[in-house]
Coordinates of C-alpha atoms in Angstrom, one line a residue:
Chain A
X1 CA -26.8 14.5 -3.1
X2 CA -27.8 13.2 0.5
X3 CA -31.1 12.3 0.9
X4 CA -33.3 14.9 3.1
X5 CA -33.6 13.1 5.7
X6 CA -30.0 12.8 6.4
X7 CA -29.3 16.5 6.2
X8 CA -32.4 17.4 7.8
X9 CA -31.4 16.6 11.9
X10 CA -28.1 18.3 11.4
X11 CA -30.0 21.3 9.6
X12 CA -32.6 21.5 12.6
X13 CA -29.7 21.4 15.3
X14 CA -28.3 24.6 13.4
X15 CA -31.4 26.3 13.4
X16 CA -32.2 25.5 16.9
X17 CA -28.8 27.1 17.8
X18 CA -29.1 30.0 15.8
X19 CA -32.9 30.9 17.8
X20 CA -30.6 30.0 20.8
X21 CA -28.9 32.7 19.7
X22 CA -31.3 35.4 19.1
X23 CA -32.8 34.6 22.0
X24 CA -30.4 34.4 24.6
X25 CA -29.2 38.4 22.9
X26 CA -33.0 39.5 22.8
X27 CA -33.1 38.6 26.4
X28 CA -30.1 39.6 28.2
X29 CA -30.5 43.0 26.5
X30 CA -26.6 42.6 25.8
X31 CA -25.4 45.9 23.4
X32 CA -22.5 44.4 22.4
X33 CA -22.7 40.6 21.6
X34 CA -24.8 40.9 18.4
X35 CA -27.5 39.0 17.0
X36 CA -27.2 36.8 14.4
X37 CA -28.7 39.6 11.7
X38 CA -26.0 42.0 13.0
X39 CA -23.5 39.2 12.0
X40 CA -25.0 38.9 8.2
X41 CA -25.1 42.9 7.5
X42 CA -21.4 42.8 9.1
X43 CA -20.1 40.4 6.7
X44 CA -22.4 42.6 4.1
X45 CA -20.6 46.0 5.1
X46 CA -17.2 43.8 5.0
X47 CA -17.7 42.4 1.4
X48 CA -19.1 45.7 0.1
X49 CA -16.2 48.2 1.2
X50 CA -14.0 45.0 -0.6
X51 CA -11.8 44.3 2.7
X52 CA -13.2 40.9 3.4
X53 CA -11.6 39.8 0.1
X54 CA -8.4 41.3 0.6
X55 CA -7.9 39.4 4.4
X56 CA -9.5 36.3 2.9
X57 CA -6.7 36.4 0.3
X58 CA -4.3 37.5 2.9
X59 CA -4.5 34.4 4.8
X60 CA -5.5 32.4 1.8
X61 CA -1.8 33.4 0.0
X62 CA 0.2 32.5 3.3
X63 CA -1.3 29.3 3.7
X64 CA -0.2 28.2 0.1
X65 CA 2.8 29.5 0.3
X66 CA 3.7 28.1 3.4
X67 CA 2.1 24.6 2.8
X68 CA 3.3 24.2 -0.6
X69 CA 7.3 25.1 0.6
X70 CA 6.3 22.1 3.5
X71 CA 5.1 19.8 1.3
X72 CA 8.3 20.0 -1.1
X73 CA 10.5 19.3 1.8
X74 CA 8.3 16.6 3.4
X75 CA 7.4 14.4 1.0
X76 CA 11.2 13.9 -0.2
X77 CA 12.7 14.0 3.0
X78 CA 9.3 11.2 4.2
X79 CA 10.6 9.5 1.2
X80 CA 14.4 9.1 2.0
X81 CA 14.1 8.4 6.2
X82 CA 11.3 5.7 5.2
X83 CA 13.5 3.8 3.0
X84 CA 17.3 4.8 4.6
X85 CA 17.2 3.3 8.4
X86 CA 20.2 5.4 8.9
X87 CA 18.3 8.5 7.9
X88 CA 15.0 7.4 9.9
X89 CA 17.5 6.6 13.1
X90 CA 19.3 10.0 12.9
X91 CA 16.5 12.0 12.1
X92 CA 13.3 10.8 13.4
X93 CA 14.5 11.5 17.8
X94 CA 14.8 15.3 16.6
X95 CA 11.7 15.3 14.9
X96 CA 9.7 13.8 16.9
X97 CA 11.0 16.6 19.6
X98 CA 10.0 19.4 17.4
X99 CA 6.5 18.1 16.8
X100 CA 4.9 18.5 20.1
X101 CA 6.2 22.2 20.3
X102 CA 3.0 23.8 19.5
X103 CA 3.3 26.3 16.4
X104 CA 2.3 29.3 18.4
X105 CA 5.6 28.8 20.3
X106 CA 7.4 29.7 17.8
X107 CA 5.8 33.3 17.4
X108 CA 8.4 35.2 19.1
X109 CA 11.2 33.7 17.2
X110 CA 9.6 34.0 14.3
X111 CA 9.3 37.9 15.0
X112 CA 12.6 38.1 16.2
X113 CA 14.0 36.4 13.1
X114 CA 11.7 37.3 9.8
X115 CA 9.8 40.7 11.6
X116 CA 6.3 41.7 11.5
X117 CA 5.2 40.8 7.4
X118 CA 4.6 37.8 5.4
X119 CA 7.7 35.9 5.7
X120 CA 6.8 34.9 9.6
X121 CA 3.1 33.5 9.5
X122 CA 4.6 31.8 6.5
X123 CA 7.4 30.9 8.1
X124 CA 5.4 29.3 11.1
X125 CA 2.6 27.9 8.3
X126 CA 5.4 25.7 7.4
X127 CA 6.8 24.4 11.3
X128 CA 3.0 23.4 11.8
X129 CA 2.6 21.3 8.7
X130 CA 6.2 19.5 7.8
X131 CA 5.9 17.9 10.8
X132 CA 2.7 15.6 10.2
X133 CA 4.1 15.9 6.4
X134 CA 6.6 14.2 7.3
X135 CA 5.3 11.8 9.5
X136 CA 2.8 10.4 7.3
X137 CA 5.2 9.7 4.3
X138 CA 7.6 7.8 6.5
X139 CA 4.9 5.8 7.7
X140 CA 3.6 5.2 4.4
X141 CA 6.7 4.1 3.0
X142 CA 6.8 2.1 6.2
X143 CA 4.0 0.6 6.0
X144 CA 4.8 -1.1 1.9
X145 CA 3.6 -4.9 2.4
X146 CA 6.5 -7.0 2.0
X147 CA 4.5 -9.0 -0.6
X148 CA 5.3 -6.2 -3.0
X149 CA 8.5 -5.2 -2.4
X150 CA 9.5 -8.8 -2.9
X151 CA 7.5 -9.1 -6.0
X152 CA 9.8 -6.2 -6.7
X153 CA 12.9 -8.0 -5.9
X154 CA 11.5 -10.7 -7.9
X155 CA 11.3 -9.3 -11.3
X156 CA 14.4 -7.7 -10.8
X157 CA 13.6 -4.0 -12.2
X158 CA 15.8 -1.1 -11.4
X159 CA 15.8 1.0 -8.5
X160 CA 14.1 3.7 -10.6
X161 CA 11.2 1.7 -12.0
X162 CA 11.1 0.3 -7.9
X163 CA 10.2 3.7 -6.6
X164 CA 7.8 4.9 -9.3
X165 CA 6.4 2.1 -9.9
X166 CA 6.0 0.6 -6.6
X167 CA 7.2 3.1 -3.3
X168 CA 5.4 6.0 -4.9
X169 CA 2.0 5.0 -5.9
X170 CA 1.9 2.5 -2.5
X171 CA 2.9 5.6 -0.5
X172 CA 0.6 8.4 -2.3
X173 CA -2.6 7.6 -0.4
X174 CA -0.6 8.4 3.1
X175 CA 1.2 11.3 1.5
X176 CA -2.8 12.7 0.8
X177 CA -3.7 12.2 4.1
X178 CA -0.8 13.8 5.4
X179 CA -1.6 17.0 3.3
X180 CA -5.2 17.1 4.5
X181 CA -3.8 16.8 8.0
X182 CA -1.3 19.7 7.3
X183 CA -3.4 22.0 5.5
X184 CA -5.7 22.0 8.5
X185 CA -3.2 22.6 10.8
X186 CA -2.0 25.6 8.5
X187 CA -5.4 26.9 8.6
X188 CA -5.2 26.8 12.2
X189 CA -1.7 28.6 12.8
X190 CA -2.7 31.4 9.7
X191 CA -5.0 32.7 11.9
X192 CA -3.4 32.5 15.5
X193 CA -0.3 34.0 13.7
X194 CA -2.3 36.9 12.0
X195 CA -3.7 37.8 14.9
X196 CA -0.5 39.1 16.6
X197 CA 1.6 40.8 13.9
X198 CA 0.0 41.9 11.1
X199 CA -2.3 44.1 9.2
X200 CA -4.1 41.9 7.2
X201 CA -5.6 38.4 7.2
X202 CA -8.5 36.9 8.8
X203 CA -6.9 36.8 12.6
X204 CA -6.3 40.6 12.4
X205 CA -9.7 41.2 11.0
X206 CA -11.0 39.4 14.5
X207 CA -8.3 41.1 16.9
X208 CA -8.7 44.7 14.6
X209 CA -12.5 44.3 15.3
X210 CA -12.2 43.5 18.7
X211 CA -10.2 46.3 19.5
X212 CA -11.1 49.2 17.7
X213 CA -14.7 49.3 18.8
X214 CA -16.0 46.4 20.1
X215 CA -17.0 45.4 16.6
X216 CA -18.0 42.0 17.3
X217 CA -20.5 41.4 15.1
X218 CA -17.3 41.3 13.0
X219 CA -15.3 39.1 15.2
X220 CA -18.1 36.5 14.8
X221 CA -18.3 37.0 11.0
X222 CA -14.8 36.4 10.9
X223 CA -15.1 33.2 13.3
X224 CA -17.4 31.6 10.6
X225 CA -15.7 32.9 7.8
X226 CA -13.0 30.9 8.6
X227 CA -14.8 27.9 9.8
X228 CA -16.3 28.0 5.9
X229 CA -12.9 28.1 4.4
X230 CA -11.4 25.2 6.7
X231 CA -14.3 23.1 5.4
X232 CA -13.7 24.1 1.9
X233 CA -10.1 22.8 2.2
X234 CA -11.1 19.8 4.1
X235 CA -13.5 19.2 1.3
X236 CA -10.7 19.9 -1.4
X237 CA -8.5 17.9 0.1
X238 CA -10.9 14.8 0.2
X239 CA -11.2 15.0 -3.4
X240 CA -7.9 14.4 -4.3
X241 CA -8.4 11.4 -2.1
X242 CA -11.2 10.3 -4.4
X243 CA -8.2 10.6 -7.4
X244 CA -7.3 7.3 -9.5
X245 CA -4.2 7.0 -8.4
X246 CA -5.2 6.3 -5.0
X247 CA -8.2 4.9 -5.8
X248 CA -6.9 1.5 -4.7
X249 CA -6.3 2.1 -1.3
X250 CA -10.1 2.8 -0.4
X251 CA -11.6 0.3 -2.5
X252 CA -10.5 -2.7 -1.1
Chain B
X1 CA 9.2 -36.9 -17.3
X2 CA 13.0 -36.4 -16.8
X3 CA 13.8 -37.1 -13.0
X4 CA 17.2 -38.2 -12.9
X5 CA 20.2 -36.1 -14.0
X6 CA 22.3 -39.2 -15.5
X7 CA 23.0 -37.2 -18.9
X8 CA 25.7 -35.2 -16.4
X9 CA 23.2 -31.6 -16.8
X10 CA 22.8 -29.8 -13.4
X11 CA 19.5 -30.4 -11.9
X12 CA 17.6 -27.0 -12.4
X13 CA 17.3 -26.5 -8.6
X14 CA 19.0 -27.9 -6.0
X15 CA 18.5 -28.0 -2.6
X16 CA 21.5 -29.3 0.1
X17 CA 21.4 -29.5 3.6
X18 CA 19.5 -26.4 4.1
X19 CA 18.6 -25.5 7.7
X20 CA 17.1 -22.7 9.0
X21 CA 16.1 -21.9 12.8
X22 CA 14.9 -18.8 14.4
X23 CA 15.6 -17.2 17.4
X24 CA 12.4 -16.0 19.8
X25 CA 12.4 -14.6 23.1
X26 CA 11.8 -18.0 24.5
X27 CA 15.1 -19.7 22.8
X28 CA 15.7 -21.1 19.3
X29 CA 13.2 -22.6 17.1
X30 CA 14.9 -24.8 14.3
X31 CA 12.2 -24.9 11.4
X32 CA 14.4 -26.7 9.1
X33 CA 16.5 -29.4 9.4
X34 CA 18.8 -30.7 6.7
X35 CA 16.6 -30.2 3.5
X36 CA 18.1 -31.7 0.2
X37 CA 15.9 -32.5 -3.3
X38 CA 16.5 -31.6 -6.6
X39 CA 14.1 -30.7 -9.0
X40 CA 15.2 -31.6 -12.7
X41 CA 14.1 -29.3 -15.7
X42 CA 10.7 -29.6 -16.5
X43 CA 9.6 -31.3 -13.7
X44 CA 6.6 -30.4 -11.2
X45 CA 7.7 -31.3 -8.1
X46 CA 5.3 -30.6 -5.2
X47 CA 6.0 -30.6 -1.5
X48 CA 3.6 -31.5 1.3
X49 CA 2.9 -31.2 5.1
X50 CA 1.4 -30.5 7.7
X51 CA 0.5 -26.5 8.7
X52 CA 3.0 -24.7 10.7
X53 CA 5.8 -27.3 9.1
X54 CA 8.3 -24.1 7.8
X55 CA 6.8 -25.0 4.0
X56 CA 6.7 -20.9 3.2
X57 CA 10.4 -20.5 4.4
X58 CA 11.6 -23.0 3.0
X59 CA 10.5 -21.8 -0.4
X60 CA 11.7 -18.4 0.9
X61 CA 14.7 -20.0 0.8
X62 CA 14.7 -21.5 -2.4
X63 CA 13.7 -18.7 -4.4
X64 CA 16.2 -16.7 -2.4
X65 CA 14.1 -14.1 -0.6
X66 CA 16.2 -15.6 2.8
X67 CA 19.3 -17.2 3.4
X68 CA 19.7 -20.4 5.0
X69 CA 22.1 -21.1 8.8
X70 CA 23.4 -23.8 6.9
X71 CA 23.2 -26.2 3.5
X72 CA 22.9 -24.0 0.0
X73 CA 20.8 -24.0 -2.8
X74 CA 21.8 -23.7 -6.8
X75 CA 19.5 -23.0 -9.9
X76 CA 21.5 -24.5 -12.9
X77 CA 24.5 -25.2 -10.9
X78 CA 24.8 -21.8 -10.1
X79 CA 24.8 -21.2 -6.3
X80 CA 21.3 -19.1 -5.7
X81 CA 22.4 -15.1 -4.1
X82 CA 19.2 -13.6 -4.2
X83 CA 16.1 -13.3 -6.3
X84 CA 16.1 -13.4 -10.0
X85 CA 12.9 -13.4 -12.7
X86 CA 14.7 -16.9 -13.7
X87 CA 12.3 -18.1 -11.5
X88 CA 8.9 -16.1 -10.4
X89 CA 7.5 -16.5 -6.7
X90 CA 3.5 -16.6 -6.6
X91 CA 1.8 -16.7 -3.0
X92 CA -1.2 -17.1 -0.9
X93 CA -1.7 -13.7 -0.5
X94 CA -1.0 -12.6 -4.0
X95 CA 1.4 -9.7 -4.7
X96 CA -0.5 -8.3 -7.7
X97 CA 0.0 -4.4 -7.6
X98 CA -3.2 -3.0 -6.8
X99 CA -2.3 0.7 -8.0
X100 CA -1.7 -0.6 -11.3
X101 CA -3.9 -2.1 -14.1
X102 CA -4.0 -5.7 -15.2
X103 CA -1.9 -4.2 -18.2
X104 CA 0.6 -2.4 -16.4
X105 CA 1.2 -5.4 -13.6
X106 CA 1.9 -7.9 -16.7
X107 CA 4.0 -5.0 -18.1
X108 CA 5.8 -4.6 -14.7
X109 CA 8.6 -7.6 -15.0
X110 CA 9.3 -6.0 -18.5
X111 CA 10.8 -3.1 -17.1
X112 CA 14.4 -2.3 -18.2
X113 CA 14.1 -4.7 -21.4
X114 CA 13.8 -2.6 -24.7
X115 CA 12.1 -4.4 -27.5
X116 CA 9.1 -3.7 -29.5
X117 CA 5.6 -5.3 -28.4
X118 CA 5.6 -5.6 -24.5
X119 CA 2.2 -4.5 -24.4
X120 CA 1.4 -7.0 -27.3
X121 CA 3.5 -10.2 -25.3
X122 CA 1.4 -8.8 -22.0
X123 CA -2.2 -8.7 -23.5
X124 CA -1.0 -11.8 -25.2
X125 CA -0.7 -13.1 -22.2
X126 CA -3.8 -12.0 -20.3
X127 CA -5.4 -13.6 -23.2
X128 CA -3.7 -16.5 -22.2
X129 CA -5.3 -16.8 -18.5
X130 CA -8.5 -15.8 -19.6
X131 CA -8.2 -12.0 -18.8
X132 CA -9.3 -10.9 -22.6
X133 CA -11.2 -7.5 -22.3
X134 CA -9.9 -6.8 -18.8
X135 CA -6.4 -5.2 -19.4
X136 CA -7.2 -1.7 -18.2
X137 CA -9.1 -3.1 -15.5
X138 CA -7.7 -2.5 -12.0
X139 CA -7.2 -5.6 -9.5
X140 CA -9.8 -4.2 -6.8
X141 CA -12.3 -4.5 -9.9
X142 CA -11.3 -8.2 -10.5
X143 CA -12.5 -11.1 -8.5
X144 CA -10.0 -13.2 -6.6
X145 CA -9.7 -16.1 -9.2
X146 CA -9.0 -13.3 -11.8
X147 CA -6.5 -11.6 -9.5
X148 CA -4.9 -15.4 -9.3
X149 CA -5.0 -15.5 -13.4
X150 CA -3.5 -11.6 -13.5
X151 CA -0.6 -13.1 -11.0
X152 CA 0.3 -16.1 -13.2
X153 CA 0.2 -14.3 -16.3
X154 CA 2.3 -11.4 -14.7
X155 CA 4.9 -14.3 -13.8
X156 CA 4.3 -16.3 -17.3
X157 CA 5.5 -12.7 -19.4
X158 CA 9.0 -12.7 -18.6
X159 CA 9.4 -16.8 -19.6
X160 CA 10.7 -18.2 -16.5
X161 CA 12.4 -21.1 -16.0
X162 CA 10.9 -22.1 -12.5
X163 CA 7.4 -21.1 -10.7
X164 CA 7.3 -21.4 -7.1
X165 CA 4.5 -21.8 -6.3
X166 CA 3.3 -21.2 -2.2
X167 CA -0.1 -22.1 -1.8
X168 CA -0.9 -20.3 -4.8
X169 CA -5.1 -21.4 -4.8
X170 CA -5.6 -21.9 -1.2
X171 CA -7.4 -18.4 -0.6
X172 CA -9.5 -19.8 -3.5
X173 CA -13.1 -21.5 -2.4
X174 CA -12.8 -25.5 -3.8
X175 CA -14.6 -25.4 -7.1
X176 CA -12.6 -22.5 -7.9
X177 CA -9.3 -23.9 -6.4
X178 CA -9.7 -26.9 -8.8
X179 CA -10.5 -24.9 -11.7
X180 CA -6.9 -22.2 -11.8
X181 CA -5.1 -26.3 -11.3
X182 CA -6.7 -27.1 -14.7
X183 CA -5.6 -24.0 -16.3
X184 CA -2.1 -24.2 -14.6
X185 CA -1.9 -28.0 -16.3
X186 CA -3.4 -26.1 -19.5
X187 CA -0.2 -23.7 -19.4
X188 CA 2.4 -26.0 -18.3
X189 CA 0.9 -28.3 -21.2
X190 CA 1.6 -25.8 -23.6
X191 CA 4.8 -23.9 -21.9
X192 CA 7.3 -26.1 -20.4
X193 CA 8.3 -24.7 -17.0
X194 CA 9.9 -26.4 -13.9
X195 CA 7.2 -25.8 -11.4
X196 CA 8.1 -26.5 -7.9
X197 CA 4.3 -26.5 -5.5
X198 CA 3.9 -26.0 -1.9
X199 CA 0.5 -27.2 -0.4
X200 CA -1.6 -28.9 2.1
X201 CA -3.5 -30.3 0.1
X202 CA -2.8 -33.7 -0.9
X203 CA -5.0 -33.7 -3.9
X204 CA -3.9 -30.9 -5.4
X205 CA -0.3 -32.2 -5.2
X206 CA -1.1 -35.2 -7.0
X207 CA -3.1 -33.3 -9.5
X208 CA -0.4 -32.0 -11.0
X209 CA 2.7 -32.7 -9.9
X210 CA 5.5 -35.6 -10.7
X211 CA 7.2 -36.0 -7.7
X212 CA 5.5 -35.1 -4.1
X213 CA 8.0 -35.3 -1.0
X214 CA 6.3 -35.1 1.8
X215 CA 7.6 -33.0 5.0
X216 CA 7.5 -34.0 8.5
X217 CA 7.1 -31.5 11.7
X218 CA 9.7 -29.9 13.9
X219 CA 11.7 -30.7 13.0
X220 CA 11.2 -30.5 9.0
X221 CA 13.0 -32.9 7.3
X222 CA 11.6 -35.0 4.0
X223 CA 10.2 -38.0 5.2
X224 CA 8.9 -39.7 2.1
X225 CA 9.1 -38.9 -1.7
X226 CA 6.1 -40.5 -4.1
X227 CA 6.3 -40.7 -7.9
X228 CA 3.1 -39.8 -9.9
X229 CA 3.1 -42.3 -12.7
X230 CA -0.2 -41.4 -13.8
X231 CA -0.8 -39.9 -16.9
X232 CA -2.5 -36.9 -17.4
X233 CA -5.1 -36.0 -17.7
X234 CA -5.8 -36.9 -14.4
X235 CA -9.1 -38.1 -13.2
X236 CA -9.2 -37.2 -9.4
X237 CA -11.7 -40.2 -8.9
X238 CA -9.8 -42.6 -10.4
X239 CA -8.3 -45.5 -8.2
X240 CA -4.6 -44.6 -8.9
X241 CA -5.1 -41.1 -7.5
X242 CA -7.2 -42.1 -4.8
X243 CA -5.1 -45.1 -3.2
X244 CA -1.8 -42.9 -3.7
X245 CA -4.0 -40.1 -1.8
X246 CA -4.5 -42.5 1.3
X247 CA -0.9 -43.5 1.2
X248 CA 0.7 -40.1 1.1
X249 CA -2.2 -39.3 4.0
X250 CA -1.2 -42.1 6.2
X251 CA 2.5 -40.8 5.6
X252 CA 1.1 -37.5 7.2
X253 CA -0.3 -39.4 10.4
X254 CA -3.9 -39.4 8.8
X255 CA -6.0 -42.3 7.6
X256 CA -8.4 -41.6 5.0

């Protein structure tokens, strides 16, 4: 645990905000922004009728699927164009192209080609993360200090014990970052996506509010919903890069 | 200590001609220049000069991490093609892997040979270096003298023939420089390898090697060879190693 002293300006800015808040509603008389209480009995009304699970599982469910199917292709393809310099030369010009195109471009191709369901905010889950998937393994592999790879060399050990023994475990600690980097960017795009074509999910929740009735005590509910989930996933992520295995890299 | 080859046996390395330059944006840089020695088996031969001299590719060279422009190099008569664990490279910077236990490193060079006991031969050898009780330790938990002993006990497991080594103590502070030299002697006391040592320092050359050829600067070419005839052990204070010290200094430019 932190000591309380550390926690304690970061806790007093949050509370400072929050009076903000309540104040700046109180004042301005405003009936439809809500005050902070509306926002908790919301998210109460939400969890008790049991739709606040079923969007957080919604968007929780494409994320996964859609990060997971990334992370199987970029972490083998990473692999291959950081140690083939053919593969890197003929590969890396497109994908660096794609990159920049913002996920939320791709919305109306996605409709056009997978429809309003799952398969398109899954589909666009995976566009936003391969990319820095990829990126990150092929400059990991990149990245290998010579001094190993000639040690390698030097003892003369197959090509099989030279990637797991070497490639893999000197690449894993960019391969993690590159997840956590990609998961956030999938948390990102879940929600821009839901919020256009389907009927579950945290976006819709905030766009559904919005428009039937001006619920925005809900809107805001959803806001920090989400914002709690991101750091969740942050936080999970950071774990793994507390693992053994990777240990190494931080420690030195 | 055997230094010629008169009983007809190919010297265990051989270096002839070699010459190396590089190209730069601002022209060619030669960084060696016609580079012949042999080393015969068993013998410690230790090279010195001055920083910058193209000591590091030259024994990038030899243990055939690079290829020479021209002039070739042979281990046992057999012209060199790349590297082999007949003879183990240890460095400045160490190469020790550090997502892998002390165990696992010394197990590393291992790989792809079947028998019984390699984790046996390995601890055996981490015993050997001092490493006892430390097998399942990872490098960032070692201090850099141990990370030195996990290197030469990682090269010492798969019995080589040769060591190069490249500056292998110079990241070391001085007490503990002089200390890994002692166990090196130790080891090459008990195991007889063919040990061929790069280093600026002069002391350290003498310390333990037979033959030290000393390079000169741009470009690199041997300028001088001195025999050790000193027995070991050697006492760094004594006379002998002292006066062949200022010679091999004033060889270098430097009087001391």
């Amino acid at each position: 645990m932190k000591p309380v002293r550390e926690v304690l300006p970061a806790l007093a800015v949050f509370a400072a905000l929050l009076a903000l808040w309540w104040l700046v509603v109180w004042a301005t008389q405003s009936v439809v922004f809500p005050t902070p209480w509306q926002v908790v009995t919301g998210t109460l009304e939400l969890a008790g009728d049991g739709s606040l699970w079923e969007h957080i599982g919604a968007s929780l469910f494409r994320v996964g699927t859609g990060f997971t199917l990334a992370m199987l292709v970029a972490v083998p393809l990473g692999l291959w164009m950081g140690w083939v310099r053919g593969a890197y030369a003929t590969l890396n010009p497109i994908f660096q192209m794609l990159r920049p195109i913002s996920p939320i471009a791709w919305i109306p191709i996605a409709i056009l080609w997978f429809g309003v369901g799952n398969v398109s905010p899954i589909f666009l889950i995976f566009i936003s993360s391969v990319f820095p998937m990829i990126v990150q393994t092929v400059a990991g592999v990149h990245t290998i200090e010579q001094r190993y790879l000639r040690a390698a060399a030097n003892f003369g050990v197959s090509r099989r014990t030279l990637f797991r023994q070497v490639v893999i475990p000197a690449v894993l600690p960019q391969i993690i970052v590159g997840m956590r980097i990609g998961l956030g960017v999938a948390w990102l795009v879940v929600v821009a996506a839901e919020m256009i074509a389907l009927r579950s999910g945290l976006g819709y929740l905030i766009i559904d509010s919005r428009n039937a009735g001006n619920r925005y005590d809900l809107v805001i509910a959803g806001m920090i919903i989400i914002g709690l989930i991101g750091l969740m996933l942050d936080r999970l992520m950071r774990v793994a890069e507390g693992m053994k295995v990777v240990r190494w890299r931080y420690a030195q | 200590m055997p230094s010629d080859h008169a009983n007809g046996k190919a010297p265990r390395i051989s270096v002839e001609g070699v010459a190396k330059s590089f190209t730069t944006g601002r022209g060619t840089l030669d960084v060696l220049a016609d580079i012949s020695f042999s080393v015969a088996e068993g013998e410690t031969v230790a090279i010195v000069g001055p920083s910058g001299c193209g000591k590091s590719t030259l024994m990038s060279i030899i243990a055939g991490f690079e290829r020479p422009d021209r002039g070739s190099v042979a281990i046992d008569g057999t012209p060199l093609r790349k590297p082999s664990s007949k003879g183990i490279l240890i460095s400045q910077q160490g190469s020790v892997f550090p997502w892998l236990t002390v165990r696992e490193n010394l197990m590393f060079g291992l790989n792809g040979h079947r028998f019984e006991g390699k984790q046996d031969l390995a601890d055996h050898y981490a015993a050997m270096v001092g490493l006892k009780g430390f097998e399942r330790s990872y490098p960032h938990e070692l201090s850099g003298g141990m990370l030195k002993r996990a290197e030469l006990a990682r090269a010492l497991v798969v019995k080589p023939e040769i060591l190069y080594m490249d500056e292998p103590f110079s990241a070391l502070d001085a007490l503990l420089s002089l200390k890994m030299r002692n166990e090196l002697l130790r080891i090459l006391a008990e195991e007889r390898h063919t040990v061929l040592l790069i280093t600026h320092d002069v002391e350290e050359a003498i310390h333990v090697a037979d033959r030290v050829l000393v390079l000169s600067t741009r470009p690199t070419r041997i300028q001088a060879t001195f025999d050790v005839p000193i027995p070991h052990p050697r006492r760094l204070a004594s006379a002998a190693v002292q006066d062949l010290r200022a010679a091999i200094l004033r060889e270098l430019g430097v009087e001391a």
